[in-house]
């Protein structure tokens, strides 16, 4: 079943207000492609309000959320606070947070549940390291992350999975089309096992060094329902061609 694709940009810890002029052009490309795909930008928390004002018709997301709604958690930002900004998405379990903040599958699941409770769509990231792939354990690792972090209440309407092999993030390297196809097929089967028929409608994004040059090829792979894009989402010059290549499929 072909699902409506989502192309989401993750700005990570990049961007000050000087980056906001990139957004209207991205918004225009998203509007041109409307009906064929969804587009979102996930800027740092500091830019979310101004990003929404600079491109009011572009969907905005956050890059993380706290699993609780409010309280004495200095520096924390809850899913309810993100929803209050009229954001639609929140990334949870990005490998950089799993690595640098030590987030576990249980933490990621709690965040995804908080996102759903706040009415947001969680973009839940999974993916193996190079060492795990070389040891032939990529499938096991990804299936284990899904089992541990996908909320049982996950629905097509409030959950998106992003498969991001850690070794492909920011490196310019990508898996072969055959490898992407194989692991996305496995993720689809696991989602159906975990969520029942609802699992057929959960979008599965590919992420890791998606660029204008490889977007068309990667987005055409079966069960690739869009892209999570890091570096190439920082400028309209790079991100717009990715949107256009995806919309052209
Ligand atoms: C990411 O950060 O989610 C990502 C995929 O980064 P990049 O596109 O830069 O590899």
mmCIF file of C-alpha atoms and ligand atoms in Angstrom:
data_model
loop_
_atom_site.group_PDB
_atom_site.id
_atom_site.type_symbol
_atom_site.label_atom_id
_atom_site.label_comp_id
_atom_site.label_asym_id
_atom_site.label_seq_id
_atom_site.Cartn_x
_atom_site.Cartn_y
_atom_site.Cartn_z
ATOM 1 C CA UNK A 1 0.000 0.000 0.000
ATOM 2 C CA UNK A 2 1.489 3.375 -0.978
ATOM 3 C CA UNK A 3 1.211 5.803 1.920
ATOM 4 C CA UNK A 4 1.322 9.589 1.636
ATOM 5 C CA UNK A 5 4.999 10.451 2.035
ATOM 6 C CA UNK A 6 6.463 12.737 4.704
ATOM 7 C CA UNK A 7 9.698 14.686 4.200
ATOM 8 C CA UNK A 8 10.872 16.068 7.540
ATOM 9 C CA UNK A 9 13.923 18.243 8.169
ATOM 10 C CA UNK A 10 15.886 17.940 11.410
ATOM 11 C CA UNK A 11 17.973 21.051 11.999
ATOM 12 C CA UNK A 12 19.596 19.517 15.114
ATOM 13 C CA UNK A 13 21.521 22.135 17.157
ATOM 14 C CA UNK A 14 21.882 24.415 14.159
ATOM 15 C CA UNK A 15 20.323 27.737 13.302
ATOM 16 C CA UNK A 16 19.768 31.151 14.779
ATOM 17 C CA UNK A 17 17.190 33.679 13.605
ATOM 18 C CA UNK A 18 19.474 34.325 10.628
ATOM 19 C CA UNK A 19 18.296 30.937 9.259
ATOM 20 C CA UNK A 20 14.592 31.863 9.193
ATOM 21 C CA UNK A 21 14.646 33.336 5.657
ATOM 22 C CA UNK A 22 15.199 29.765 4.364
ATOM 23 C CA UNK A 23 11.687 28.830 5.435
ATOM 24 C CA UNK A 24 9.331 30.680 3.053
ATOM 25 C CA UNK A 25 10.939 28.953 0.052
ATOM 26 C CA UNK A 26 10.591 25.562 1.746
ATOM 27 C CA UNK A 27 6.977 26.435 2.571
ATOM 28 C CA UNK A 28 6.328 27.337 -1.089
ATOM 29 C CA UNK A 29 7.748 23.987 -2.249
ATOM 30 C CA UNK A 30 5.602 22.193 0.323
ATOM 31 C CA UNK A 31 2.505 24.009 -0.888
ATOM 32 C CA UNK A 32 3.312 23.201 -4.519
ATOM 33 C CA UNK A 33 3.559 19.529 -3.600
ATOM 34 C CA UNK A 34 0.442 19.550 -1.436
ATOM 35 C CA UNK A 35 -1.838 16.636 -2.039
ATOM 36 C CA UNK A 36 1.154 14.472 -2.861
ATOM 37 C CA UNK A 37 3.197 14.621 0.366
ATOM 38 C CA UNK A 38 3.626 16.223 3.792
ATOM 39 C CA UNK A 39 6.603 18.427 4.655
ATOM 40 C CA UNK A 40 7.834 19.457 8.104
ATOM 41 C CA UNK A 41 10.786 21.295 9.611
ATOM 42 C CA UNK A 42 12.047 20.554 13.118
ATOM 43 C CA UNK A 43 14.168 23.535 14.173
ATOM 44 C CA UNK A 44 15.730 23.961 17.626
ATOM 45 C CA UNK A 45 13.219 24.853 20.387
ATOM 46 C CA UNK A 46 14.492 28.447 20.341
ATOM 47 C CA UNK A 47 13.302 28.957 16.753
ATOM 48 C CA UNK A 48 10.005 27.074 16.781
ATOM 49 C CA UNK A 49 7.695 30.042 17.369
ATOM 50 C CA UNK A 50 9.459 32.282 14.907
ATOM 51 C CA UNK A 51 9.666 29.472 12.353
ATOM 52 C CA UNK A 52 5.894 29.022 12.617
ATOM 53 C CA UNK A 53 5.442 32.767 12.095
ATOM 54 C CA UNK A 54 7.897 32.903 9.167
ATOM 55 C CA UNK A 55 6.184 29.997 7.364
ATOM 56 C CA UNK A 56 2.677 29.687 8.808
ATOM 57 C CA UNK A 57 1.581 26.986 6.352
ATOM 58 C CA UNK A 58 4.618 24.765 6.911
ATOM 59 C CA UNK A 59 4.289 22.022 9.535
ATOM 60 C CA UNK A 60 6.697 22.491 12.442
ATOM 61 C CA UNK A 61 8.075 19.875 14.795
ATOM 62 C CA UNK A 62 10.410 19.612 17.764
ATOM 63 C CA UNK A 63 13.474 17.384 18.062
ATOM 64 C CA UNK A 64 12.745 15.941 21.502
ATOM 65 C CA UNK A 65 10.295 16.197 24.396
ATOM 66 C CA UNK A 66 10.199 15.360 28.095
ATOM 67 C CA UNK A 67 8.028 12.380 28.976
ATOM 68 C CA UNK A 68 6.132 14.291 31.690
ATOM 69 C CA UNK A 69 3.664 17.101 31.179
ATOM 70 C CA UNK A 70 5.075 19.673 33.622
ATOM 71 C CA UNK A 71 6.990 19.993 36.875
ATOM 72 C CA UNK A 72 10.376 20.557 38.441
ATOM 73 C CA UNK A 73 12.534 19.387 35.514
ATOM 74 C CA UNK A 74 14.850 22.310 34.807
ATOM 75 C CA UNK A 75 15.550 22.625 31.109
ATOM 76 C CA UNK A 76 12.809 20.173 30.178
ATOM 77 C CA UNK A 77 10.256 20.888 27.449
ATOM 78 C CA UNK A 78 7.062 18.845 27.500
ATOM 79 C CA UNK A 79 5.029 17.567 24.569
ATOM 80 C CA UNK A 80 2.117 19.702 25.795
ATOM 81 C CA UNK A 81 4.341 22.807 25.528
ATOM 82 C CA UNK A 82 5.324 21.825 22.000
ATOM 83 C CA UNK A 83 1.686 21.259 21.029
ATOM 84 C CA UNK A 84 0.888 24.685 22.505
ATOM 85 C CA UNK A 85 3.102 26.201 19.770
ATOM 86 C CA UNK A 86 0.785 24.607 17.205
ATOM 87 C CA UNK A 87 3.559 22.174 16.259
ATOM 88 C CA UNK A 88 2.473 18.908 14.673
ATOM 89 C CA UNK A 89 5.486 16.600 15.111
ATOM 90 C CA UNK A 90 8.158 15.674 17.609
ATOM 91 C CA UNK A 91 11.207 13.508 16.916
ATOM 92 C CA UNK A 92 11.881 10.981 19.689
ATOM 93 C CA UNK A 93 14.767 8.569 20.124
ATOM 94 C CA UNK A 94 17.123 10.128 17.599
ATOM 95 C CA UNK A 95 20.395 8.176 17.712
ATOM 96 C CA UNK A 96 22.256 11.283 18.828
ATOM 97 C CA UNK A 97 20.048 11.423 21.924
ATOM 98 C CA UNK A 98 20.283 7.672 22.465
ATOM 99 C CA UNK A 99 24.094 8.019 22.294
ATOM 100 C CA UNK A 100 24.835 11.358 24.010
ATOM 101 C CA UNK A 101 21.934 11.483 26.474
ATOM 102 C CA UNK A 102 21.827 7.737 27.089
ATOM 103 C CA UNK A 103 18.137 7.449 26.180
ATOM 104 C CA UNK A 104 16.863 3.883 26.391
ATOM 105 C CA UNK A 105 14.024 2.225 24.478
ATOM 106 C CA UNK A 106 11.839 2.660 27.575
ATOM 107 C CA UNK A 107 12.627 6.400 27.664
ATOM 108 C CA UNK A 108 11.793 6.699 23.973
ATOM 109 C CA UNK A 109 8.525 4.863 24.426
ATOM 110 C CA UNK A 110 7.532 7.167 27.307
ATOM 111 C CA UNK A 111 8.292 10.193 25.138
ATOM 112 C CA UNK A 112 6.292 8.792 22.219
ATOM 113 C CA UNK A 113 3.366 8.182 24.580
ATOM 114 C CA UNK A 114 3.648 11.751 25.901
ATOM 115 C CA UNK A 115 3.667 13.044 22.329
ATOM 116 C CA UNK A 116 0.525 11.091 21.508
ATOM 117 C CA UNK A 117 -1.219 12.274 24.678
ATOM 118 C CA UNK A 118 -0.473 15.861 23.627
ATOM 119 C CA UNK A 119 -1.933 15.281 20.164
ATOM 120 C CA UNK A 120 1.436 15.302 18.380
ATOM 121 C CA UNK A 121 2.770 12.855 15.818
ATOM 122 C CA UNK A 122 5.893 11.135 17.157
ATOM 123 C CA UNK A 123 8.703 10.516 14.649
ATOM 124 C CA UNK A 124 10.358 7.609 16.435
ATOM 125 C CA UNK A 125 13.925 6.830 15.318
ATOM 126 C CA UNK A 126 15.604 3.433 15.200
ATOM 127 C CA UNK A 127 18.781 2.224 13.528
ATOM 128 C CA UNK A 128 21.883 0.133 13.979
ATOM 129 C CA UNK A 129 25.526 1.172 14.403
ATOM 130 C CA UNK A 130 28.182 0.182 11.898
ATOM 131 C CA UNK A 131 29.553 -2.399 14.306
ATOM 132 C CA UNK A 132 26.110 -3.987 14.678
ATOM 133 C CA UNK A 133 25.615 -4.073 10.882
ATOM 134 C CA UNK A 134 29.057 -5.594 10.317
ATOM 135 C CA UNK A 135 28.220 -8.271 12.890
ATOM 136 C CA UNK A 136 25.070 -9.136 10.919
ATOM 137 C CA UNK A 137 22.844 -7.891 13.751
ATOM 138 C CA UNK A 138 21.100 -4.921 12.076
ATOM 139 C CA UNK A 139 17.741 -6.718 11.824
ATOM 140 C CA UNK A 140 17.838 -7.910 15.410
ATOM 141 C CA UNK A 141 18.836 -4.495 16.747
ATOM 142 C CA UNK A 142 16.127 -2.645 14.846
ATOM 143 C CA UNK A 143 13.434 -5.204 15.716
ATOM 144 C CA UNK A 144 14.481 -4.950 19.378
ATOM 145 C CA UNK A 145 14.334 -1.140 19.339
ATOM 146 C CA UNK A 146 10.844 -1.287 17.835
ATOM 147 C CA UNK A 147 9.640 -3.832 20.388
ATOM 148 C CA UNK A 148 11.005 -1.697 23.225
ATOM 149 C CA UNK A 149 10.033 1.775 22.077
ATOM 150 C CA UNK A 150 6.851 1.629 19.979
ATOM 151 C CA UNK A 151 3.849 2.409 22.214
ATOM 152 C CA UNK A 152 1.179 -0.326 22.001
ATOM 153 C CA UNK A 153 -1.313 2.497 21.446
ATOM 154 C CA UNK A 154 0.588 3.630 18.335
ATOM 155 C CA UNK A 155 -1.632 4.483 15.386
ATOM 156 C CA UNK A 156 -1.021 5.492 11.796
ATOM 157 C CA UNK A 157 -2.320 8.932 12.738
ATOM 158 C CA UNK A 158 0.084 9.577 15.601
ATOM 159 C CA UNK A 159 3.220 7.559 14.887
ATOM 160 C CA UNK A 160 5.924 7.658 12.218
ATOM 161 C CA UNK A 161 9.055 5.477 12.309
ATOM 162 C CA UNK A 162 12.379 6.791 10.994
ATOM 163 C CA UNK A 163 14.930 4.121 10.109
ATOM 164 C CA UNK A 164 18.294 5.831 10.426
ATOM 165 C CA UNK A 165 21.405 3.661 10.309
ATOM 166 C CA UNK A 166 23.764 5.460 12.701
ATOM 167 C CA UNK A 167 26.715 5.046 10.335
ATOM 168 C CA UNK A 168 24.843 6.864 7.554
ATOM 169 C CA UNK A 169 23.940 9.968 9.600
ATOM 170 C CA UNK A 170 25.993 12.960 8.536
ATOM 171 C CA UNK A 171 28.609 10.790 6.848
ATOM 172 C CA UNK A 172 27.606 10.987 3.184
ATOM 173 C CA UNK A 173 27.296 7.176 3.163
ATOM 174 C CA UNK A 174 24.000 5.409 2.521
ATOM 175 C CA UNK A 175 22.961 1.747 2.539
ATOM 176 C CA UNK A 176 22.262 0.115 -0.820
ATOM 177 C CA UNK A 177 18.736 0.316 -2.145
ATOM 178 C CA UNK A 178 18.458 -3.452 -1.542
ATOM 179 C CA UNK A 179 19.504 -3.066 2.110
ATOM 180 C CA UNK A 180 17.016 -0.228 2.644
ATOM 181 C CA UNK A 181 14.263 -2.305 1.033
ATOM 182 C CA UNK A 182 15.061 -5.332 3.208
ATOM 183 C CA UNK A 183 15.072 -3.484 6.505
ATOM 184 C CA UNK A 184 11.977 -1.414 5.716
ATOM 185 C CA UNK A 185 10.152 -4.671 4.898
ATOM 186 C CA UNK A 186 11.256 -6.044 8.268
ATOM 187 C CA UNK A 187 10.120 -2.866 10.056
ATOM 188 C CA UNK A 188 6.703 -3.102 8.357
ATOM 189 C CA UNK A 189 6.311 -6.720 9.469
ATOM 190 C CA UNK A 190 7.347 -5.834 13.031
ATOM 191 C CA UNK A 191 4.898 -2.909 13.151
ATOM 192 C CA UNK A 192 2.065 -5.225 12.092
ATOM 193 C CA UNK A 193 3.138 -7.732 14.744
ATOM 194 C CA UNK A 194 3.152 -4.963 17.407
ATOM 195 C CA UNK A 195 0.159 -2.883 16.324
ATOM 196 C CA UNK A 196 -2.003 -5.208 14.240
ATOM 197 C CA UNK A 197 -3.638 -3.794 11.087
ATOM 198 C CA UNK A 198 -2.804 -0.257 12.301
ATOM 199 C CA UNK A 199 0.834 -1.111 11.577
ATOM 200 C CA UNK A 200 0.154 -1.144 7.829
ATOM 201 C CA UNK A 201 -0.538 2.607 7.866
ATOM 202 C CA UNK A 202 2.387 3.813 10.004
ATOM 203 C CA UNK A 203 4.818 5.654 7.756
ATOM 204 C CA UNK A 204 8.435 4.457 7.719
ATOM 205 C CA UNK A 205 10.942 7.164 6.785
ATOM 206 C CA UNK A 206 14.514 6.568 5.702
ATOM 207 C CA UNK A 207 17.149 8.901 7.202
ATOM 208 C CA UNK A 208 20.910 9.153 6.793
ATOM 209 C CA UNK A 209 22.697 11.371 4.256
ATOM 210 C CA UNK A 210 19.614 11.969 2.092
ATOM 211 C CA UNK A 211 20.630 14.560 -0.533
ATOM 212 C CA UNK A 212 19.077 15.974 -3.709
ATOM 213 C CA UNK A 213 21.218 13.493 -5.695
ATOM 214 C CA UNK A 214 19.987 10.309 -3.975
ATOM 215 C CA UNK A 215 16.486 11.296 -2.806
ATOM 216 C CA UNK A 216 14.626 10.058 -5.890
ATOM 217 C CA UNK A 217 16.269 6.631 -5.751
ATOM 218 C CA UNK A 218 15.789 6.179 -1.988
ATOM 219 C CA UNK A 219 12.209 7.478 -1.895
ATOM 220 C CA UNK A 220 11.180 5.036 -4.646
ATOM 221 C CA UNK A 221 12.074 1.982 -2.520
ATOM 222 C CA UNK A 222 8.993 -0.023 -1.422
ATOM 223 C CA UNK A 223 7.921 0.749 2.153
ATOM 224 C CA UNK A 224 9.990 3.958 2.190
ATOM 225 C CA UNK A 225 7.289 6.472 3.047
ATOM 226 C CA UNK A 226 9.454 9.566 3.149
ATOM 227 C CA UNK A 227 12.693 10.935 4.549
ATOM 228 C CA UNK A 228 14.140 12.377 7.734
ATOM 229 C CA UNK A 229 16.792 14.805 6.522
ATOM 230 C CA UNK A 230 19.502 16.401 8.648
ATOM 231 C CA UNK A 231 22.242 18.452 6.971
ATOM 232 C CA UNK A 232 20.440 18.884 3.662
ATOM 233 C CA UNK A 233 17.385 20.406 5.375
ATOM 234 C CA UNK A 234 19.290 23.466 6.576
ATOM 235 C CA UNK A 235 18.973 25.370 3.304
ATOM 236 C CA UNK A 236 16.130 25.711 0.836
ATOM 237 C CA UNK A 237 18.680 25.148 -1.959
ATOM 238 C CA UNK A 238 19.243 21.573 -0.726
ATOM 239 C CA UNK A 239 15.884 20.745 0.862
ATOM 240 C CA UNK A 240 13.556 21.938 -1.909
ATOM 241 C CA UNK A 241 14.988 19.525 -4.532
ATOM 242 C CA UNK A 242 14.470 16.660 -2.048
ATOM 243 C CA UNK A 243 10.816 17.709 -1.639
ATOM 244 C CA UNK A 244 10.444 17.962 -5.413
ATOM 245 C CA UNK A 245 12.099 14.590 -6.098
ATOM 246 C CA UNK A 246 9.758 12.954 -3.590
ATOM 247 C CA UNK A 247 6.673 14.706 -4.951
ATOM 248 C CA UNK A 248 7.571 13.591 -8.468
ATOM 249 C CA UNK A 249 7.272 9.882 -7.601
HETATM 250 C C1 LIG B 1 19.353 13.071 10.964
HETATM 251 O O1 LIG B 1 19.907 13.821 11.724
HETATM 252 O O2 LIG B 1 18.284 12.584 11.292
HETATM 253 C C2 LIG B 1 19.980 12.791 9.667
HETATM 254 C C3 LIG B 1 19.467 11.861 8.917
HETATM 255 O O3 LIG B 1 21.095 13.526 9.334
HETATM 256 P P1 LIG B 1 21.815 13.614 7.881
HETATM 257 O O4 LIG B 1 20.727 13.776 6.849
HETATM 258 O O5 LIG B 1 22.693 14.848 7.976
HETATM 259 O O6 LIG B 1 22.588 12.368 7.683
#
